[in-house]
Amino acid sequence: MKLLLRLSILFAALFQSSYSCNSKDKNTLLQIKKSFNNPQLLSSWDPQTDCCTSWTGIQCTNGRVTLLSMANDDNVFGHIPDQIGDLLELQSLEMSYMNLTGNIPRTITKLKYLDFLFLKWNRLSGPIPDYISELKNVTFIDLSYNKFTGPIPGWLTQMPKLQTFQIDNNSLTGSIPNSFGSFVGNVPNLFLSNNKLSGKIPESLSKMDFQGVDLSGNGFTGDGSMFFGGNKRTVQVYLSRNLFEFDLSKVKFGKSLALLDLSHNRIFGTLPREMTQLRLQRFNVSYNRLCGKIPRGGQLQTFKSYEFAHNRCLCGSPLKKAC
């Protein structure tokens, strides 16, 4: 019986390795290489070899290309080729840390199995296309460090499997859509820092249980406390360098909160004693309008004094100012 099992495993392994690159996928990859003027990054893409076993940045399943990764070469210029949409079994697409320009081609909507989309650190520009919403299996989108403009796309709420949307360090304008108070699937992590966003946060977001939110480096105003709640599972809230104004002493925190940056706002009140019960790994409330004694206990005294500095009248350790 054991011998039979071993033989069956060996046969399965040999059968799996016998798949060669699909000819249509291989031809598509060669067209993509040509569209980028045959860069050194893709020198291993030799027509005489098998794209599934010999080509850098390619992974296959049963002979079909399921992963394409091009990254870390600023000598790669041009637009994302339309041919990308012909890799019909693609699940993961990365084209990052290069010099890509233009926008995301509509042909990407042909990638019905796409799960991960990484296009960070390029020079992509224009509004984020609405047709991205047709990628219903995508869980992770990273478009950070580009030159995208226009509003935050409201259609994100219609992507049922989306878990993370990362668009930090672009030039988006406007406010957070009111539709973000209702997602058809997961409530995704939102990383929107260092754009040109402004306005008040819609009250509808108070119902949402975001695991991670980063709105740092924008021009948001009003109340930002709706991201907190005693029953929420939030881990990260970064609201620094905005114009938020709310009473911190009235805020209730979920026990999972570990990363908190509220610096450079107009937040007032005192630090709630329940902060000593949090397992904080990052903490900064500097440059606000907080007052009162810093509660002793937990992690608070492990942080540096500058992370409490430049408030109206905070006192106690780790600040040198006694109460």
PDB file of C-alpha atoms in Angstrom:
ATOM      1  CA  MET A   1       0.000   0.000   0.000  1.00  0.00           C
ATOM      2  CA  LYS A   2       2.821   2.416   0.929  1.00  0.00           C
ATOM      3  CA  LEU A   3       4.627   1.631  -2.333  1.00  0.00           C
ATOM      4  CA  LEU A   4       1.459   2.277  -4.311  1.00  0.00           C
ATOM      5  CA  LEU A   5       0.971   5.609  -2.503  1.00  0.00           C
ATOM      6  CA  ARG A   6       4.543   6.661  -3.250  1.00  0.00           C
ATOM      7  CA  LEU A   7       4.185   5.744  -6.896  1.00  0.00           C
ATOM      8  CA  SER A   8       0.953   7.702  -7.178  1.00  0.00           C
ATOM      9  CA  ILE A   9       2.605  10.769  -5.619  1.00  0.00           C
ATOM     10  CA  LEU A  10       5.564  10.454  -7.995  1.00  0.00           C
ATOM     11  CA  PHE A  11       3.251  10.095 -10.985  1.00  0.00           C
ATOM     12  CA  ALA A  12       1.297  13.171  -9.921  1.00  0.00           C
ATOM     13  CA  ALA A  13       4.510  15.183  -9.593  1.00  0.00           C
ATOM     14  CA  LEU A  14       5.714  14.083 -13.023  1.00  0.00           C
ATOM     15  CA  PHE A  15       2.319  14.800 -14.538  1.00  0.00           C
ATOM     16  CA  GLN A  16       2.295  18.282 -12.992  1.00  0.00           C
ATOM     17  CA  SER A  17       5.798  19.109 -14.239  1.00  0.00           C
ATOM     18  CA  SER A  18       4.965  17.902 -17.762  1.00  0.00           C
ATOM     19  CA  TYR A  19       2.858  20.978 -18.492  1.00  0.00           C
ATOM     20  CA  SER A  20       4.643  23.376 -20.826  1.00  0.00           C
ATOM     21  CA  CYS A  21       3.770  26.999 -21.346  1.00  0.00           C
ATOM     22  CA  ASN A  22       0.563  27.617 -23.246  1.00  0.00           C
ATOM     23  CA  SER A  23       1.479  28.884 -26.728  1.00  0.00           C
ATOM     24  CA  LYS A  24      -0.995  31.761 -26.631  1.00  0.00           C
ATOM     25  CA  ASP A  25       0.293  32.911 -23.239  1.00  0.00           C
ATOM     26  CA  LYS A  26       3.877  32.658 -24.443  1.00  0.00           C
ATOM     27  CA  ASN A  27       3.139  34.703 -27.541  1.00  0.00           C
ATOM     28  CA  THR A  28       1.364  37.327 -25.399  1.00  0.00           C
ATOM     29  CA  LEU A  29       4.361  37.611 -23.078  1.00  0.00           C
ATOM     30  CA  LEU A  30       6.687  38.079 -26.038  1.00  0.00           C
ATOM     31  CA  GLN A  31       4.435  40.859 -27.326  1.00  0.00           C
ATOM     32  CA  ILE A  32       4.574  42.511 -23.896  1.00  0.00           C
ATOM     33  CA  LYS A  33       8.366  42.256 -23.936  1.00  0.00           C
ATOM     34  CA  LYS A  34       8.481  43.839 -27.396  1.00  0.00           C
ATOM     35  CA  SER A  35       6.165  46.680 -26.339  1.00  0.00           C
ATOM     36  CA  PHE A  36       8.731  47.597 -23.651  1.00  0.00           C
ATOM     37  CA  ASN A  37      11.544  47.500 -26.264  1.00  0.00           C
ATOM     38  CA  ASN A  38      13.015  44.241 -24.992  1.00  0.00           C
ATOM     39  CA  PRO A  39      14.386  45.505 -21.659  1.00  0.00           C
ATOM     40  CA  GLN A  40      17.223  43.828 -19.799  1.00  0.00           C
ATOM     41  CA  LEU A  41      14.736  42.974 -17.031  1.00  0.00           C
ATOM     42  CA  LEU A  42      13.116  40.481 -19.412  1.00  0.00           C
ATOM     43  CA  SER A  43      16.305  39.061 -20.926  1.00  0.00           C
ATOM     44  CA  SER A  44      15.365  35.556 -19.747  1.00  0.00           C
ATOM     45  CA  TRP A  45      12.217  35.641 -21.885  1.00  0.00           C
ATOM     46  CA  ASP A  46      13.766  33.609 -24.668  1.00  0.00           C
ATOM     47  CA  PRO A  47      11.371  32.258 -27.322  1.00  0.00           C
ATOM     48  CA  GLN A  48      13.396  29.047 -27.397  1.00  0.00           C
ATOM     49  CA  THR A  49      12.725  28.227 -23.733  1.00  0.00           C
ATOM     50  CA  ASP A  50       9.641  27.355 -21.704  1.00  0.00           C
ATOM     51  CA  CYS A  51       8.058  30.444 -20.178  1.00  0.00           C
ATOM     52  CA  CYS A  52       6.727  28.485 -17.197  1.00  0.00           C
ATOM     53  CA  THR A  53      10.083  27.127 -16.094  1.00  0.00           C
ATOM     54  CA  SER A  54      12.743  29.516 -17.391  1.00  0.00           C
ATOM     55  CA  TRP A  55      11.350  33.047 -17.514  1.00  0.00           C
ATOM     56  CA  THR A  56      11.938  35.510 -14.678  1.00  0.00           C
ATOM     57  CA  GLY A  57       8.788  36.809 -13.014  1.00  0.00           C
ATOM     58  CA  ILE A  58       6.486  34.143 -14.446  1.00  0.00           C
ATOM     59  CA  GLN A  59       4.596  31.430 -12.601  1.00  0.00           C
ATOM     60  CA  CYS A  60       2.195  28.957 -14.137  1.00  0.00           C
ATOM     61  CA  THR A  61      -0.502  26.519 -13.145  1.00  0.00           C
ATOM     62  CA  ASN A  62      -1.152  23.647 -15.539  1.00  0.00           C
ATOM     63  CA  GLY A  63       0.764  25.480 -18.234  1.00  0.00           C
ATOM     64  CA  ARG A  64      -1.205  28.726 -17.962  1.00  0.00           C
ATOM     65  CA  VAL A  65       0.445  31.920 -16.753  1.00  0.00           C
ATOM     66  CA  THR A  66      -1.062  32.865 -13.389  1.00  0.00           C
ATOM     67  CA  LEU A  67       1.559  35.332 -12.117  1.00  0.00           C
ATOM     68  CA  LEU A  68       3.418  38.118 -13.911  1.00  0.00           C
ATOM     69  CA  SER A  69       5.871  40.161 -11.872  1.00  0.00           C
ATOM     70  CA  MET A  70       7.958  42.979 -13.333  1.00  0.00           C
ATOM     71  CA  ALA A  71       9.615  45.272 -10.806  1.00  0.00           C
ATOM     72  CA  ASN A  72      12.626  47.292  -9.727  1.00  0.00           C
ATOM     73  CA  ASP A  73      13.871  48.626 -13.053  1.00  0.00           C
ATOM     74  CA  ASP A  74      13.443  52.330 -13.778  1.00  0.00           C
ATOM     75  CA  ASN A  75      14.759  51.726 -17.294  1.00  0.00           C
ATOM     76  CA  VAL A  76      11.411  50.203 -18.237  1.00  0.00           C
ATOM     77  CA  PHE A  77       9.308  52.936 -19.849  1.00  0.00           C
ATOM     78  CA  GLY A  78       5.976  53.166 -21.631  1.00  0.00           C
ATOM     79  CA  HIS A  79       2.335  52.308 -21.096  1.00  0.00           C
ATOM     80  CA  ILE A  80       0.951  49.103 -19.667  1.00  0.00           C
ATOM     81  CA  PRO A  81       0.451  47.046 -22.847  1.00  0.00           C
ATOM     82  CA  ASP A  82      -3.082  46.228 -23.947  1.00  0.00           C
ATOM     83  CA  GLN A  83      -1.914  42.630 -24.400  1.00  0.00           C
ATOM     84  CA  ILE A  84      -1.940  42.190 -20.625  1.00  0.00           C
ATOM     85  CA  GLY A  85      -5.625  41.375 -20.965  1.00  0.00           C
ATOM     86  CA  ASP A  86      -4.808  38.319 -23.091  1.00  0.00           C
ATOM     87  CA  LEU A  87      -3.269  36.441 -20.131  1.00  0.00           C
ATOM     88  CA  LEU A  88      -6.715  35.115 -19.341  1.00  0.00           C
ATOM     89  CA  GLU A  89      -5.722  32.932 -16.370  1.00  0.00           C
ATOM     90  CA  LEU A  90      -3.659  35.628 -14.636  1.00  0.00           C
ATOM     91  CA  GLN A  91      -4.227  35.843 -10.886  1.00  0.00           C
ATOM     92  CA  SER A  92      -1.419  38.166  -9.794  1.00  0.00           C
ATOM     93  CA  LEU A  93      -0.090  41.163 -11.736  1.00  0.00           C
ATOM     94  CA  GLU A  94       2.809  43.280 -10.562  1.00  0.00           C
ATOM     95  CA  MET A  95       4.404  46.111 -12.520  1.00  0.00           C
ATOM     96  CA  SER A  96       6.061  48.211  -9.823  1.00  0.00           C
ATOM     97  CA  TYR A  97       9.102  50.416  -9.256  1.00  0.00           C
ATOM     98  CA  MET A  98       9.428  51.255 -12.938  1.00  0.00           C
ATOM     99  CA  ASN A  99       8.667  54.250 -15.169  1.00  0.00           C
ATOM    100  CA  LEU A 100       5.268  53.320 -16.543  1.00  0.00           C
ATOM    101  CA  THR A 101       3.082  56.194 -17.743  1.00  0.00           C
ATOM    102  CA  GLY A 102      -0.476  56.650 -18.966  1.00  0.00           C
ATOM    103  CA  ASN A 103      -3.354  54.858 -17.298  1.00  0.00           C
ATOM    104  CA  ILE A 104      -4.513  51.289 -16.711  1.00  0.00           C
ATOM    105  CA  PRO A 105      -5.770  49.782 -20.001  1.00  0.00           C
ATOM    106  CA  ARG A 106      -9.382  48.695 -20.319  1.00  0.00           C
ATOM    107  CA  THR A 107      -8.233  45.266 -21.467  1.00  0.00           C
ATOM    108  CA  ILE A 108      -7.418  44.479 -17.835  1.00  0.00           C
ATOM    109  CA  THR A 109     -11.131  43.768 -17.360  1.00  0.00           C
ATOM    110  CA  LYS A 110     -10.594  40.515 -19.297  1.00  0.00           C
ATOM    111  CA  LEU A 111      -8.636  39.148 -16.326  1.00  0.00           C
ATOM    112  CA  LYS A 112     -11.591  37.551 -14.565  1.00  0.00           C
ATOM    113  CA  TYR A 113      -9.410  35.580 -12.136  1.00  0.00           C
ATOM    114  CA  LEU A 114      -7.182  38.469 -11.085  1.00  0.00           C
ATOM    115  CA  ASP A 115      -6.631  38.511  -7.325  1.00  0.00           C
ATOM    116  CA  PHE A 116      -3.663  40.858  -6.736  1.00  0.00           C
ATOM    117  CA  LEU A 117      -2.967  44.099  -8.634  1.00  0.00           C
ATOM    118  CA  PHE A 118       0.307  45.886  -7.789  1.00  0.00           C
ATOM    119  CA  LEU A 119       1.179  48.958  -9.884  1.00  0.00           C
ATOM    120  CA  LYS A 120       2.955  51.088  -7.255  1.00  0.00           C
ATOM    121  CA  TRP A 121       5.910  53.427  -7.755  1.00  0.00           C
ATOM    122  CA  ASN A 122       5.362  54.382 -11.380  1.00  0.00           C
ATOM    123  CA  ARG A 123       4.167  57.540 -13.128  1.00  0.00           C
ATOM    124  CA  LEU A 124       0.662  56.378 -13.968  1.00  0.00           C
ATOM    125  CA  SER A 125      -1.786  59.270 -14.206  1.00  0.00           C
ATOM    126  CA  GLY A 126      -5.366  60.351 -14.786  1.00  0.00           C
ATOM    127  CA  PRO A 127      -8.483  59.316 -12.869  1.00  0.00           C
ATOM    128  CA  ILE A 128      -8.663  55.760 -11.571  1.00  0.00           C
ATOM    129  CA  PRO A 129     -10.744  54.023 -14.258  1.00  0.00           C
ATOM    130  CA  ASP A 130     -14.283  52.963 -13.362  1.00  0.00           C
ATOM    131  CA  TYR A 131     -13.871  49.685 -15.225  1.00  0.00           C
ATOM    132  CA  ILE A 132     -11.522  48.407 -12.516  1.00  0.00           C
ATOM    133  CA  SER A 133     -14.742  47.622 -10.632  1.00  0.00           C
ATOM    134  CA  GLU A 134     -15.379  44.794 -13.114  1.00  0.00           C
ATOM    135  CA  LEU A 135     -12.549  42.800 -11.493  1.00  0.00           C
ATOM    136  CA  LYS A 136     -14.803  41.025  -9.021  1.00  0.00           C
ATOM    137  CA  ASN A 137     -12.158  38.621  -7.694  1.00  0.00           C
ATOM    138  CA  VAL A 138      -9.551  41.217  -6.774  1.00  0.00           C
ATOM    139  CA  THR A 139      -8.631  41.270  -3.072  1.00  0.00           C
ATOM    140  CA  PHE A 140      -5.653  43.654  -3.073  1.00  0.00           C
ATOM    141  CA  ILE A 141      -5.081  46.825  -5.121  1.00  0.00           C
ATOM    142  CA  ASP A 142      -1.918  48.883  -4.674  1.00  0.00           C
ATOM    143  CA  LEU A 143      -1.644  52.000  -6.852  1.00  0.00           C
ATOM    144  CA  SER A 144       0.493  53.999  -4.413  1.00  0.00           C
ATOM    145  CA  TYR A 145       3.241  56.413  -5.448  1.00  0.00           C
ATOM    146  CA  ASN A 146       1.862  57.373  -8.846  1.00  0.00           C
ATOM    147  CA  LYS A 147       0.257  60.517 -10.260  1.00  0.00           C
ATOM    148  CA  PHE A 148      -3.416  59.559 -10.230  1.00  0.00           C
ATOM    149  CA  THR A 149      -5.863  62.447  -9.984  1.00  0.00           C
ATOM    150  CA  GLY A 150      -9.611  62.891  -9.520  1.00  0.00           C
ATOM    151  CA  PRO A 151     -11.869  61.588  -6.748  1.00  0.00           C
ATOM    152  CA  ILE A 152     -11.714  58.460  -4.622  1.00  0.00           C
ATOM    153  CA  PRO A 153     -13.674  55.919  -6.693  1.00  0.00           C
ATOM    154  CA  GLY A 154     -17.059  55.234  -5.144  1.00  0.00           C
ATOM    155  CA  TRP A 155     -17.289  51.920  -6.994  1.00  0.00           C
ATOM    156  CA  LEU A 156     -14.862  50.354  -4.516  1.00  0.00           C
ATOM    157  CA  THR A 157     -17.907  49.487  -2.415  1.00  0.00           C
ATOM    158  CA  GLN A 158     -19.110  47.192  -5.215  1.00  0.00           C
ATOM    159  CA  MET A 159     -16.019  44.953  -5.231  1.00  0.00           C
ATOM    160  CA  PRO A 160     -17.160  41.970  -3.140  1.00  0.00           C
ATOM    161  CA  LYS A 161     -13.752  40.456  -2.325  1.00  0.00           C
ATOM    162  CA  LEU A 162     -11.648  43.596  -1.903  1.00  0.00           C
ATOM    163  CA  GLN A 163      -9.596  43.501   1.312  1.00  0.00           C
ATOM    164  CA  THR A 164      -7.095  46.322   0.808  1.00  0.00           C
ATOM    165  CA  PHE A 165      -7.089  49.455  -1.337  1.00  0.00           C
ATOM    166  CA  GLN A 166      -3.816  51.381  -1.325  1.00  0.00           C
ATOM    167  CA  ILE A 167      -3.664  54.711  -3.183  1.00  0.00           C
ATOM    168  CA  ASP A 168      -1.358  56.731  -0.936  1.00  0.00           C
ATOM    169  CA  ASN A 169       1.052  59.311  -2.369  1.00  0.00           C
ATOM    170  CA  ASN A 170      -0.973  60.361  -5.389  1.00  0.00           C
ATOM    171  CA  SER A 171      -2.925  63.542  -6.171  1.00  0.00           C
ATOM    172  CA  LEU A 172      -6.529  62.526  -5.512  1.00  0.00           C
ATOM    173  CA  THR A 173      -8.933  65.341  -4.608  1.00  0.00           C
ATOM    174  CA  GLY A 174     -12.390  65.664  -3.085  1.00  0.00           C
ATOM    175  CA  SER A 175     -13.794  63.857  -0.071  1.00  0.00           C
ATOM    176  CA  ILE A 176     -14.495  60.298   1.005  1.00  0.00           C
ATOM    177  CA  PRO A 177     -17.699  59.092  -0.715  1.00  0.00           C
ATOM    178  CA  ASN A 178     -20.766  58.648   1.461  1.00  0.00           C
ATOM    179  CA  SER A 179     -21.153  55.215  -0.161  1.00  0.00           C
ATOM    180  CA  PHE A 180     -18.188  54.029   1.943  1.00  0.00           C
ATOM    181  CA  GLY A 181     -20.723  53.508   4.702  1.00  0.00           C
ATOM    182  CA  SER A 182     -21.853  50.315   2.960  1.00  0.00           C
ATOM    183  CA  PHE A 183     -19.680  47.702   1.234  1.00  0.00           C
ATOM    184  CA  VAL A 184     -21.179  44.712  -0.593  1.00  0.00           C
ATOM    185  CA  GLY A 185     -18.460  42.423   0.755  1.00  0.00           C
ATOM    186  CA  ASN A 186     -15.495  42.927   3.039  1.00  0.00           C
ATOM    187  CA  VAL A 187     -14.819  46.256   4.714  1.00  0.00           C
ATOM    188  CA  PRO A 188     -11.392  46.863   3.179  1.00  0.00           C
ATOM    189  CA  ASN A 189      -8.282  48.456   4.613  1.00  0.00           C
ATOM    190  CA  LEU A 190      -8.061  52.003   3.252  1.00  0.00           C
ATOM    191  CA  PHE A 191      -4.666  53.615   2.723  1.00  0.00           C
ATOM    192  CA  LEU A 192      -5.306  57.129   1.374  1.00  0.00           C
ATOM    193  CA  SER A 193      -2.416  59.088   2.869  1.00  0.00           C
ATOM    194  CA  ASN A 194      -0.555  61.941   1.197  1.00  0.00           C
ATOM    195  CA  ASN A 195      -3.117  62.973  -1.372  1.00  0.00           C
ATOM    196  CA  LYS A 196      -5.049  66.241  -1.692  1.00  0.00           C
ATOM    197  CA  LEU A 197      -8.263  65.007  -0.087  1.00  0.00           C
ATOM    198  CA  SER A 198     -10.429  67.230   2.093  1.00  0.00           C
ATOM    199  CA  GLY A 199     -13.816  67.668   3.729  1.00  0.00           C
ATOM    200  CA  LYS A 200     -15.574  65.917   6.581  1.00  0.00           C
ATOM    201  CA  ILE A 201     -15.703  62.163   7.017  1.00  0.00           C
ATOM    202  CA  PRO A 202     -19.247  60.926   6.232  1.00  0.00           C
ATOM    203  CA  GLU A 203     -21.152  59.878   9.361  1.00  0.00           C
ATOM    204  CA  SER A 204     -22.089  56.677   7.545  1.00  0.00           C
ATOM    205  CA  LEU A 205     -18.545  55.410   8.100  1.00  0.00           C
ATOM    206  CA  SER A 206     -19.193  55.137  11.844  1.00  0.00           C
ATOM    207  CA  LYS A 207     -21.013  51.854  11.118  1.00  0.00           C
ATOM    208  CA  MET A 208     -17.951  50.365   9.424  1.00  0.00           C
ATOM    209  CA  ASP A 209     -15.377  48.194  11.186  1.00  0.00           C
ATOM    210  CA  PHE A 210     -12.180  49.001   9.325  1.00  0.00           C
ATOM    211  CA  GLN A 211      -9.176  46.942  10.309  1.00  0.00           C
ATOM    212  CA  GLY A 212      -6.770  49.551   8.988  1.00  0.00           C
ATOM    213  CA  VAL A 213      -7.214  53.203   7.968  1.00  0.00           C
ATOM    214  CA  ASP A 214      -4.551  55.711   6.941  1.00  0.00           C
ATOM    215  CA  LEU A 215      -5.765  59.201   6.044  1.00  0.00           C
ATOM    216  CA  SER A 216      -2.527  61.000   6.973  1.00  0.00           C
ATOM    217  CA  GLY A 217      -1.272  64.014   5.080  1.00  0.00           C
ATOM    218  CA  ASN A 218      -4.545  65.321   3.657  1.00  0.00           C
ATOM    219  CA  GLY A 219      -6.902  68.179   4.532  1.00  0.00           C
ATOM    220  CA  PHE A 220      -9.738  66.347   6.290  1.00  0.00           C
ATOM    221  CA  THR A 221     -11.743  68.322   8.838  1.00  0.00           C
ATOM    222  CA  GLY A 222     -14.301  67.728  11.577  1.00  0.00           C
ATOM    223  CA  ASP A 223     -14.793  64.552  13.569  1.00  0.00           C
ATOM    224  CA  GLY A 224     -12.478  61.598  12.994  1.00  0.00           C
ATOM    225  CA  SER A 225     -13.598  59.608  16.014  1.00  0.00           C
ATOM    226  CA  MET A 226     -16.002  57.411  14.023  1.00  0.00           C
ATOM    227  CA  PHE A 227     -13.111  55.093  13.204  1.00  0.00           C
ATOM    228  CA  PHE A 228     -12.993  54.054  16.867  1.00  0.00           C
ATOM    229  CA  GLY A 229     -15.400  52.033  18.983  1.00  0.00           C
ATOM    230  CA  GLY A 230     -15.270  49.682  21.910  1.00  0.00           C
ATOM    231  CA  ASN A 231     -16.611  46.767  19.865  1.00  0.00           C
ATOM    232  CA  LYS A 232     -14.544  47.379  16.743  1.00  0.00           C
ATOM    233  CA  ARG A 233     -11.649  45.191  15.644  1.00  0.00           C
ATOM    234  CA  THR A 234      -9.608  48.076  14.289  1.00  0.00           C
ATOM    235  CA  VAL A 235      -5.841  47.568  14.448  1.00  0.00           C
ATOM    236  CA  GLN A 236      -4.486  50.692  12.752  1.00  0.00           C
ATOM    237  CA  VAL A 237      -5.736  54.294  12.641  1.00  0.00           C
ATOM    238  CA  TYR A 238      -3.453  56.965  11.186  1.00  0.00           C
ATOM    239  CA  LEU A 239      -5.065  60.408  10.995  1.00  0.00           C
ATOM    240  CA  SER A 240      -1.983  62.613  11.299  1.00  0.00           C
ATOM    241  CA  ARG A 241      -1.438  65.913   9.495  1.00  0.00           C
ATOM    242  CA  ASN A 242      -5.069  66.822   8.932  1.00  0.00           C
ATOM    243  CA  LEU A 243      -7.486  69.277  10.540  1.00  0.00           C
ATOM    244  CA  PHE A 244      -9.511  66.843  12.635  1.00  0.00           C
ATOM    245  CA  GLU A 245     -11.177  68.316  15.726  1.00  0.00           C
ATOM    246  CA  PHE A 246     -12.857  66.115  18.352  1.00  0.00           C
ATOM    247  CA  ASP A 247     -12.792  65.342  22.072  1.00  0.00           C
ATOM    248  CA  LEU A 248     -10.431  62.422  22.624  1.00  0.00           C
ATOM    249  CA  SER A 249     -11.601  61.896  26.195  1.00  0.00           C
ATOM    250  CA  LYS A 250     -14.981  60.670  24.881  1.00  0.00           C
ATOM    251  CA  VAL A 251     -13.520  58.109  22.485  1.00  0.00           C
ATOM    252  CA  LYS A 252     -13.854  54.370  23.184  1.00  0.00           C
ATOM    253  CA  PHE A 253     -11.137  52.088  21.839  1.00  0.00           C
ATOM    254  CA  GLY A 254     -11.346  48.481  20.725  1.00  0.00           C
ATOM    255  CA  LYS A 255      -8.904  46.127  22.411  1.00  0.00           C
ATOM    256  CA  SER A 256      -7.236  45.232  19.107  1.00  0.00           C
ATOM    257  CA  LEU A 257      -5.960  48.767  18.433  1.00  0.00           C
ATOM    258  CA  ALA A 258      -2.157  48.642  18.148  1.00  0.00           C
ATOM    259  CA  LEU A 259      -1.134  51.434  15.765  1.00  0.00           C
ATOM    260  CA  LEU A 260      -2.382  54.962  16.492  1.00  0.00           C
ATOM    261  CA  ASP A 261      -1.151  58.257  15.048  1.00  0.00           C
ATOM    262  CA  LEU A 262      -3.268  61.355  15.674  1.00  0.00           C
ATOM    263  CA  SER A 263      -0.453  63.910  15.492  1.00  0.00           C
ATOM    264  CA  HIS A 264      -0.727  67.338  13.882  1.00  0.00           C
ATOM    265  CA  ASN A 265      -4.466  67.909  14.249  1.00  0.00           C
ATOM    266  CA  ARG A 266      -6.752  69.987  16.502  1.00  0.00           C
ATOM    267  CA  ILE A 267      -7.817  67.196  18.842  1.00  0.00           C
ATOM    268  CA  PHE A 268      -8.677  68.267  22.383  1.00  0.00           C
ATOM    269  CA  GLY A 269      -9.647  66.720  25.745  1.00  0.00           C
ATOM    270  CA  THR A 270      -7.594  64.270  27.796  1.00  0.00           C
ATOM    271  CA  LEU A 271      -6.034  60.885  27.162  1.00  0.00           C
ATOM    272  CA  PRO A 272      -8.550  58.231  28.274  1.00  0.00           C
ATOM    273  CA  ARG A 273      -7.325  55.892  31.015  1.00  0.00           C
ATOM    274  CA  GLU A 274      -8.423  52.900  28.941  1.00  0.00           C
ATOM    275  CA  MET A 275      -5.431  53.624  26.678  1.00  0.00           C
ATOM    276  CA  THR A 276      -3.304  51.881  29.307  1.00  0.00           C
ATOM    277  CA  GLN A 277      -5.113  48.644  28.456  1.00  0.00           C
ATOM    278  CA  LEU A 278      -4.095  48.727  24.801  1.00  0.00           C
ATOM    279  CA  ARG A 279      -1.102  46.817  23.445  1.00  0.00           C
ATOM    280  CA  LEU A 280       0.149  49.772  21.486  1.00  0.00           C
ATOM    281  CA  GLN A 281       3.082  49.344  19.114  1.00  0.00           C
ATOM    282  CA  ARG A 282       2.978  52.818  17.625  1.00  0.00           C
ATOM    283  CA  PHE A 283       1.551  55.929  19.250  1.00  0.00           C
ATOM    284  CA  ASN A 284       1.712  59.657  18.527  1.00  0.00           C
ATOM    285  CA  VAL A 285      -0.601  62.447  19.721  1.00  0.00           C
ATOM    286  CA  SER A 286       1.848  65.340  19.353  1.00  0.00           C
ATOM    287  CA  TYR A 287       0.865  68.757  17.976  1.00  0.00           C
ATOM    288  CA  ASN A 288      -2.722  68.772  19.193  1.00  0.00           C
ATOM    289  CA  ARG A 289      -4.681  70.596  21.934  1.00  0.00           C
ATOM    290  CA  LEU A 290      -4.707  67.898  24.592  1.00  0.00           C
ATOM    291  CA  CYS A 291      -4.569  68.593  28.331  1.00  0.00           C
ATOM    292  CA  GLY A 292      -4.351  66.739  31.627  1.00  0.00           C
ATOM    293  CA  LYS A 293      -2.172  64.011  33.090  1.00  0.00           C
ATOM    294  CA  ILE A 294      -0.906  61.203  30.903  1.00  0.00           C
ATOM    295  CA  PRO A 295      -2.319  57.968  32.412  1.00  0.00           C
ATOM    296  CA  ARG A 296       0.320  55.680  33.877  1.00  0.00           C
ATOM    297  CA  GLY A 297       0.464  52.044  32.880  1.00  0.00           C
ATOM    298  CA  GLY A 298       0.375  49.838  29.856  1.00  0.00           C
ATOM    299  CA  GLN A 299       2.553  50.960  26.963  1.00  0.00           C
ATOM    300  CA  LEU A 300       2.149  54.733  27.253  1.00  0.00           C
ATOM    301  CA  GLN A 301       5.341  55.397  29.209  1.00  0.00           C
ATOM    302  CA  THR A 302       7.389  53.337  26.726  1.00  0.00           C
ATOM    303  CA  PHE A 303       6.951  55.947  24.005  1.00  0.00           C
ATOM    304  CA  LYS A 304       9.204  58.967  23.516  1.00  0.00           C
ATOM    305  CA  SER A 305       8.348  62.368  24.906  1.00  0.00           C
ATOM    306  CA  TYR A 306       8.181  63.896  21.427  1.00  0.00           C
ATOM    307  CA  GLU A 307       5.201  61.650  20.691  1.00  0.00           C
ATOM    308  CA  PHE A 308       3.239  63.623  23.326  1.00  0.00           C
ATOM    309  CA  ALA A 309       4.867  67.024  22.764  1.00  0.00           C
ATOM    310  CA  HIS A 310       3.383  70.319  21.587  1.00  0.00           C
ATOM    311  CA  ASN A 311      -0.023  69.964  23.175  1.00  0.00           C
ATOM    312  CA  ARG A 312      -1.880  72.602  25.155  1.00  0.00           C
ATOM    313  CA  CYS A 313      -1.281  71.279  28.663  1.00  0.00           C
ATOM    314  CA  LEU A 314      -0.397  67.577  28.751  1.00  0.00           C
ATOM    315  CA  CYS A 315       1.775  66.626  31.709  1.00  0.00           C
ATOM    316  CA  GLY A 316       3.364  63.613  33.365  1.00  0.00           C
ATOM    317  CA  SER A 317       5.745  60.871  32.189  1.00  0.00           C
ATOM    318  CA  PRO A 318       7.231  60.575  29.629  1.00  0.00           C
ATOM    319  CA  LEU A 319       7.034  64.378  29.382  1.00  0.00           C
ATOM    320  CA  LYS A 320       9.362  66.303  31.663  1.00  0.00           C
ATOM    321  CA  LYS A 321       6.499  68.615  32.623  1.00  0.00           C
ATOM    322  CA  ALA A 322       5.119  67.591  36.030  1.00  0.00           C
ATOM    323  CA  CYS A 323       1.447  67.775  36.832  1.00  0.00           C
TER     324      CYS A 323
END
